[in-house]
Short mmCIF file of C-alpha atoms in Angstrom, two decimals:
data_model
loop_
_atom_site.label_atom_id
_atom_site.label_comp_id
_atom_site.label_asym_id
_atom_site.label_seq_id
_atom_site.Cartn_x
_atom_site.Cartn_y
_atom_site.Cartn_z
CA MET A 329 9.64 4.77 -28.80
CA ALA A 330 11.49 1.55 -29.36
CA ASP A 331 14.05 -0.01 -27.07
CA LEU A 332 17.40 -1.18 -28.32
CA ASN A 333 17.75 -4.87 -29.05
CA GLU A 334 20.49 -7.36 -28.28
CA LYS A 335 22.32 -6.62 -31.54
CA ASP A 336 22.29 -2.91 -30.74
CA ILE A 337 23.82 -3.48 -27.31
CA ARG A 338 26.44 -5.79 -28.81
CA VAL A 339 27.73 -2.75 -30.71
CA PHE A 340 28.76 -1.09 -27.45
CA VAL A 341 30.22 -4.32 -26.06
CA ASP A 342 32.37 -4.66 -29.17
CA ALA A 343 33.31 -0.98 -29.07
CA VAL A 344 34.65 -1.16 -25.51
CA THR A 345 36.54 -4.38 -26.29
CA HIS A 346 38.05 -2.77 -29.39
CA TYR A 347 38.99 0.34 -27.38
CA PHE A 348 41.08 -1.60 -24.86
CA LEU A 349 42.62 -3.82 -27.54
CA GLN A 350 43.73 -0.87 -29.63
CA LEU A 351 45.18 1.10 -26.73
CA THR A 352 46.73 -1.72 -24.71
CA ARG A 353 46.70 -4.87 -26.90
CA GLU A 354 44.84 -6.54 -24.03
CA ALA A 355 41.13 -7.16 -24.31
CA PRO A 356 38.96 -6.56 -21.28
CA ARG A 357 36.76 -9.26 -19.83
CA ILE A 358 33.13 -8.44 -20.42
CA ARG A 359 31.45 -9.71 -17.28
CA GLY A 360 27.95 -9.17 -18.59
CA ALA A 361 25.52 -6.82 -20.25
CA TYR A 362 22.29 -6.62 -18.36
CA LEU A 363 19.26 -4.45 -17.83
CA GLU A 364 19.61 -2.14 -14.88
CA THR A 365 17.49 -3.00 -11.89
CA ARG A 366 14.79 -0.37 -11.76
CA GLY A 367 15.90 2.73 -9.92
CA LYS A 368 19.34 1.39 -9.09
CA ARG A 369 22.25 2.96 -10.93
CA PRO A 370 25.58 1.13 -11.25
CA PRO A 371 28.18 2.18 -8.70
CA ASP A 372 29.97 5.41 -9.67
CA MET A 373 33.68 4.64 -9.91
CA GLU A 374 35.44 7.94 -9.27
CA TYR A 375 35.42 9.23 -12.85
CA THR A 376 32.55 9.45 -15.34
CA GLY A 377 32.49 10.49 -18.99
CA ALA A 378 29.11 10.92 -20.68
CA ILE A 379 27.78 11.64 -24.15
CA ALA A 380 24.28 12.97 -24.89
CA LEU A 381 22.57 11.36 -27.86
CA SER A 382 20.05 13.02 -30.15
CA GLY A 383 18.79 12.84 -33.72
CA ALA A 384 16.90 9.61 -34.33
CA PHE A 385 17.82 8.57 -30.79
CA ARG A 386 17.60 10.10 -27.36
CA GLY A 387 19.44 9.39 -24.17
CA ARG A 388 23.03 8.99 -23.11
CA VAL A 389 26.00 6.68 -23.04
CA TYR A 390 28.40 6.97 -20.16
CA VAL A 391 31.50 5.27 -18.83
CA THR A 392 32.40 5.14 -15.16
CA ALA A 393 35.81 3.88 -14.08
CA PRO A 394 38.25 4.08 -11.15
CA ARG A 395 41.28 6.37 -11.19
CA ALA A 396 43.67 3.39 -11.14
CA LEU A 397 42.29 1.94 -14.37
CA LEU A 398 42.43 5.30 -16.12
CA ARG A 399 45.97 6.01 -14.94
CA HIS A 400 46.97 2.59 -16.26
CA LEU A 401 45.49 3.46 -19.66
CA LEU A 402 47.47 6.71 -19.70
CA VAL A 403 50.64 4.75 -18.96
CA ALA A 404 49.78 2.36 -21.80
CA THR A 405 49.77 5.28 -24.22
CA ASN A 406 53.03 6.70 -22.79
CA GLU A 407 51.23 9.74 -21.40
CA PRO A 408 53.36 11.27 -18.62
CA ASP A 409 50.58 13.58 -17.41
CA GLN A 410 48.41 11.55 -15.04
CA SER A 411 46.83 14.49 -13.26
CA HIS A 412 43.17 14.80 -12.32
CA MET A 413 42.55 16.89 -15.46
CA ALA A 414 44.31 14.36 -17.69
CA ILE A 415 42.16 11.57 -16.25
CA LEU A 416 38.97 13.58 -16.79
CA ASP A 417 40.08 14.24 -20.35
CA LEU A 418 40.72 10.52 -20.93
CA ILE A 419 37.35 9.34 -19.67
CA GLY A 420 35.62 11.96 -21.79
CA GLU A 421 37.54 10.79 -24.83
CA MET A 422 36.69 7.17 -24.03
CA ALA A 423 32.95 7.97 -23.87
CA ASN A 424 33.24 9.94 -27.11
CA THR A 425 35.00 7.05 -28.84
CA LEU A 426 32.47 4.42 -27.75
CA ALA A 427 29.51 6.56 -28.82
CA GLY A 428 31.19 7.61 -32.05
CA ASN A 429 32.08 4.04 -32.98
CA ALA A 430 28.42 3.07 -32.54
CA ARG A 431 27.58 5.17 -35.62
CA ARG A 432 29.03 2.38 -37.75
CA HIS A 433 25.93 0.43 -36.75
CA PHE A 434 23.34 3.15 -36.10
CA GLY A 435 24.38 5.54 -38.87
CA PRO A 436 24.69 9.33 -38.82
CA GLN A 437 21.15 9.59 -37.42
CA LEU A 438 22.83 8.94 -34.06
CA GLU A 439 24.01 12.44 -33.17
CA ILE A 440 26.51 12.69 -30.35
CA SER A 441 27.49 15.59 -28.12
CA ILE A 442 30.92 16.59 -26.93
CA PRO A 443 31.81 14.77 -23.68
CA MET A 444 30.59 15.77 -20.23
CA THR A 445 32.98 14.65 -17.49
CA SER A 446 32.82 14.51 -13.71
CA SER A 447 34.49 12.94 -10.69
CA GLY A 448 33.72 11.95 -7.14
CA ASP A 449 30.16 12.18 -5.88
CA ASP A 450 29.31 15.12 -8.11
CA ILE A 451 28.23 13.03 -11.11
CA ARG A 452 27.04 15.07 -14.08
CA LEU A 453 24.98 13.24 -16.69
CA PRO A 454 22.90 14.30 -19.68
CA PRO A 455 19.15 13.56 -19.54
CA ASP A 456 18.25 9.87 -19.56
CA GLY A 457 16.65 8.06 -22.47
CA GLY A 458 13.46 7.20 -20.62
CA ALA A 459 13.91 3.43 -20.72
CA ARG A 460 15.75 1.03 -18.47
CA PRO A 461 19.42 1.26 -19.38
CA TYR A 462 21.76 -1.58 -20.19
CA ILE A 463 24.92 -1.88 -18.15
CA VAL A 464 28.01 -3.41 -19.74
CA SER A 465 30.24 -4.60 -16.91
CA VAL A 466 33.92 -4.53 -17.85
CA GLU A 467 36.99 -5.94 -16.11
CA TRP A 468 40.53 -5.08 -17.23
CA LYS A 469 43.64 -5.98 -15.22
CA ASN A 470 41.42 -6.62 -12.19
CA TYR A 471 39.88 -3.16 -12.42
CA ALA A 472 36.12 -2.90 -12.83
CA ALA A 473 34.37 -0.32 -15.00
CA SER A 474 30.88 0.09 -16.44
CA VAL A 475 29.50 1.34 -19.72
CA VAL A 476 25.89 2.43 -19.37
CA VAL A 477 23.75 2.51 -22.52
CA ASP A 478 20.63 4.53 -21.80
CA VAL A 479 19.17 5.06 -25.27
CA GLN A 480 15.87 4.84 -27.07
CA ARG A 481 15.03 5.29 -30.70
CA SER A 482 12.94 8.39 -31.03
CA GLY A 483 11.33 7.44 -34.35
CA ASP A 484 11.25 4.86 -37.12
CA HIS A 485 14.79 3.82 -37.84
CA THR A 486 16.51 0.79 -39.23
CA SER A 487 20.19 0.03 -38.91
CA THR A 488 22.22 1.00 -41.95
CA ALA A 489 25.19 -1.27 -41.41
CA PRO A 490 25.96 -4.56 -39.70
CA ALA A 491 27.54 -4.63 -36.27
CA ARG A 492 31.30 -4.97 -36.06
CA PRO A 493 32.27 -8.65 -36.01
CA GLN A 494 32.92 -10.10 -32.60
CA GLN A 495 36.40 -9.23 -31.37
CA ALA A 496 38.93 -11.78 -30.26
CA GLY A 497 38.84 -12.33 -26.53
CA LEU A 498 35.29 -11.16 -26.07
CA ALA A 499 33.53 -13.10 -23.35
CA ASN A 500 30.03 -14.44 -23.68
CA VAL A 501 27.50 -11.74 -23.07
CA SER A 502 24.26 -12.38 -21.35
CA PHE A 503 21.15 -10.26 -21.61
CA GLY A 504 18.57 -10.17 -18.91
CA LYS A 505 17.78 -8.74 -15.55
CA ALA A 506 20.66 -8.21 -13.17
CA MET B 762 61.02 19.94 -42.12
CA ILE B 763 57.24 19.65 -42.49
CA ARG B 764 55.04 21.99 -40.43
CA MET B 765 52.24 20.16 -38.62
CA MET B 766 49.19 21.16 -36.57
CA ILE B 767 47.11 18.92 -34.29
CA VAL B 768 43.40 19.63 -33.82
CA ASP B 769 41.47 17.66 -31.19
CA ASP B 770 39.40 18.63 -28.17
CA ALA B 771 41.05 15.88 -26.09
CA GLN B 772 44.39 16.77 -24.53
CA SER B 773 45.32 13.08 -24.29
CA ILE B 774 44.96 12.69 -28.06
CA ARG B 775 46.85 15.90 -28.84
CA ASN B 776 49.71 14.78 -26.58
CA ARG B 777 49.78 11.29 -28.06
CA ILE B 778 49.86 12.49 -31.66
CA CYS B 779 52.60 14.96 -30.72
CA ARG B 780 54.71 12.14 -29.28
CA LEU B 781 54.09 9.88 -32.27
CA ALA B 782 55.08 12.65 -34.68
CA ALA B 783 58.66 11.97 -33.59
CA ASP B 784 58.50 8.40 -34.93
CA PRO B 785 61.64 7.70 -36.99
CA ARG B 786 59.59 6.33 -39.91
CA LEU B 787 58.19 9.81 -40.48
CA PRO B 788 59.99 12.74 -42.06
CA GLU B 789 60.99 15.40 -39.57
CA LEU B 790 57.81 17.13 -38.36
CA ASP B 791 57.69 20.52 -36.66
CA ILE B 792 54.57 20.89 -34.50
CA VAL B 793 53.72 24.55 -35.10
CA GLY B 794 50.43 24.52 -33.21
CA SER B 795 47.64 22.58 -31.61
CA ALA B 796 44.00 23.50 -31.11
CA ARG B 797 41.03 22.15 -29.19
CA ASN B 798 38.37 23.43 -31.58
CA GLY B 799 37.96 24.38 -35.20
CA ALA B 800 37.80 28.14 -34.70
CA THR B 801 41.16 28.22 -32.92
CA ALA B 802 42.60 25.90 -35.56
CA VAL B 803 41.70 28.33 -38.35
CA ARG B 804 43.42 31.20 -36.50
CA ILE B 805 46.57 29.15 -35.88
CA PHE B 806 46.54 27.93 -39.47
CA ARG B 807 46.51 31.48 -40.86
CA ASP B 808 49.49 32.40 -38.66
CA THR B 809 51.65 29.30 -39.06
CA ARG B 810 50.59 27.73 -42.40
CA PRO B 811 51.11 24.07 -41.49
CA GLN B 812 51.44 21.63 -44.39
CA LEU B 813 50.05 18.68 -42.44
CA VAL B 814 47.04 18.66 -40.07
CA THR B 815 45.40 15.97 -37.96
CA MET B 816 41.74 16.84 -37.48
CA ASP B 817 39.16 15.59 -34.98
CA LEU B 818 35.51 15.94 -36.03
CA THR B 819 33.43 16.26 -32.85
CA MET B 820 34.59 19.51 -31.28
CA PRO B 821 33.00 22.58 -29.70
CA GLU B 822 32.58 25.91 -31.56
CA MET B 823 33.44 24.65 -35.06
CA ASP B 824 33.39 20.96 -35.99
CA GLY B 825 36.13 19.21 -37.93
CA VAL B 826 34.35 18.99 -41.28
CA GLU B 827 33.68 22.73 -41.35
CA CYS B 828 37.24 23.41 -40.20
CA THR B 829 38.65 21.10 -42.91
CA ALA B 830 36.71 23.01 -45.57
CA GLU B 831 38.00 26.36 -44.24
CA LEU B 832 41.63 25.23 -44.10
CA CYS B 833 41.44 23.83 -47.65
CA ALA B 834 39.94 27.12 -48.85
CA ILE B 835 42.94 28.97 -47.39
CA ASP B 836 45.49 26.48 -48.72
CA PRO B 837 44.28 23.72 -51.06
CA ALA B 838 47.66 21.97 -50.80
CA VAL B 839 47.32 21.24 -47.08
CA ALA B 840 47.29 17.51 -46.21
CA ILE B 841 44.56 16.84 -43.65
CA LEU B 842 44.19 13.52 -41.87
CA VAL B 843 40.86 13.21 -40.08
CA VAL B 844 41.23 11.26 -36.81
CA SER B 845 37.76 10.57 -35.47
CA ALA B 846 35.60 8.11 -33.57
CA LEU B 847 32.71 8.73 -35.98
CA THR B 848 32.97 5.54 -37.97
CA ASP B 849 29.96 5.70 -40.27
CA LYS B 850 30.59 5.93 -44.01
CA PHE B 851 28.54 9.09 -44.41
CA THR B 852 30.83 11.02 -42.08
CA ALA B 853 34.01 9.72 -43.71
CA ILE B 854 32.76 10.62 -47.19
CA ARG B 855 31.68 14.07 -46.00
CA ALA B 856 35.15 14.73 -44.56
CA LEU B 857 36.86 13.60 -47.77
CA GLU B 858 34.48 15.66 -49.93
CA ASN B 859 35.44 18.71 -47.88
CA GLY B 860 39.13 18.27 -48.58
CA ALA B 861 40.52 15.69 -46.13
CA ARG B 862 43.09 13.33 -47.67
CA GLY B 863 42.64 10.48 -45.23
CA PHE B 864 40.47 9.16 -42.43
CA LEU B 865 41.76 7.28 -39.38
CA GLU B 866 39.32 5.77 -36.90
CA LYS B 867 39.69 6.19 -33.17
CA PRO B 868 40.77 4.28 -31.21
CA PHE B 869 44.01 3.91 -33.17
CA THR B 870 47.28 2.12 -32.53
CA ASP B 871 50.63 3.91 -32.77
CA ASP B 872 51.43 2.10 -36.02
CA GLU B 873 48.08 2.99 -37.56
CA LEU B 874 48.65 6.69 -36.95
CA VAL B 875 52.20 6.65 -38.31
CA CYS B 876 51.12 4.76 -41.45
CA ALA B 877 48.16 7.09 -41.98
CA LEU B 878 50.41 10.17 -41.71
CA ILE B 879 52.83 8.66 -44.25
CA GLU B 880 49.91 7.99 -46.62
CA VAL B 881 48.45 11.51 -46.52
CA MET B 882 51.88 13.08 -47.08
CA LYS B 883 52.44 11.15 -50.33
#
């Protein structure tokens, strides 16, 4: 097993920045990307969308965000349906997009599932990757959200493409223990 | 009027593409169906024969590449725009080799979708 490195994590930081920029023309503030404190998950923020990873990797990527942020994103795309189901659908699509975009860097050996979504205290997640996950802490319009990257390489693998160039508005990212 | 079908497992994406299909830069589009997986898309396609399709790739039951190949086998003239978050070159090439005319990455802006639809209809 091999842990992801800083360049690998940068891929997810850039993906979430790109996501907000494309949908809203307003980049989020990346407050940090850090290793999770052992045994302490980030706070669940009402809605969670998760993707299971397989192939040359194992683990999961998930996004957890508050209802207000997700409703705001729906408004930004002129979506009139802001129901519970529409919000679940959106957070699943967000997780799918972030994981899918990571294949630019990791290649097709990163196989991704369809999204698993949940809300409230009943958080449903795919199996973990077995290593300490990275947490990308995101702030957008004063709302906080987290992207959790819980992935390990499951065999010999080298990246097939360079990471996406740093996006405009991306804050400095620190790597280390929270 | 051009008949169009939207295939994506995310309701938010299906709704957004449906709204953007009314953009005045596009020819008049008639949304004849939408589907959340490839198997349903094939059934709707046989019944409604859309000329233009937007196609997600990661879907339950039948993925978008397999669905693209099936739709092109039924009607080789169909214009299929793949709209997917899978941004690696291998996936894009595989979709194009199976009959897609264009590939648009998610997340997309409104303008990017409209321009991509115009391109695949040429």
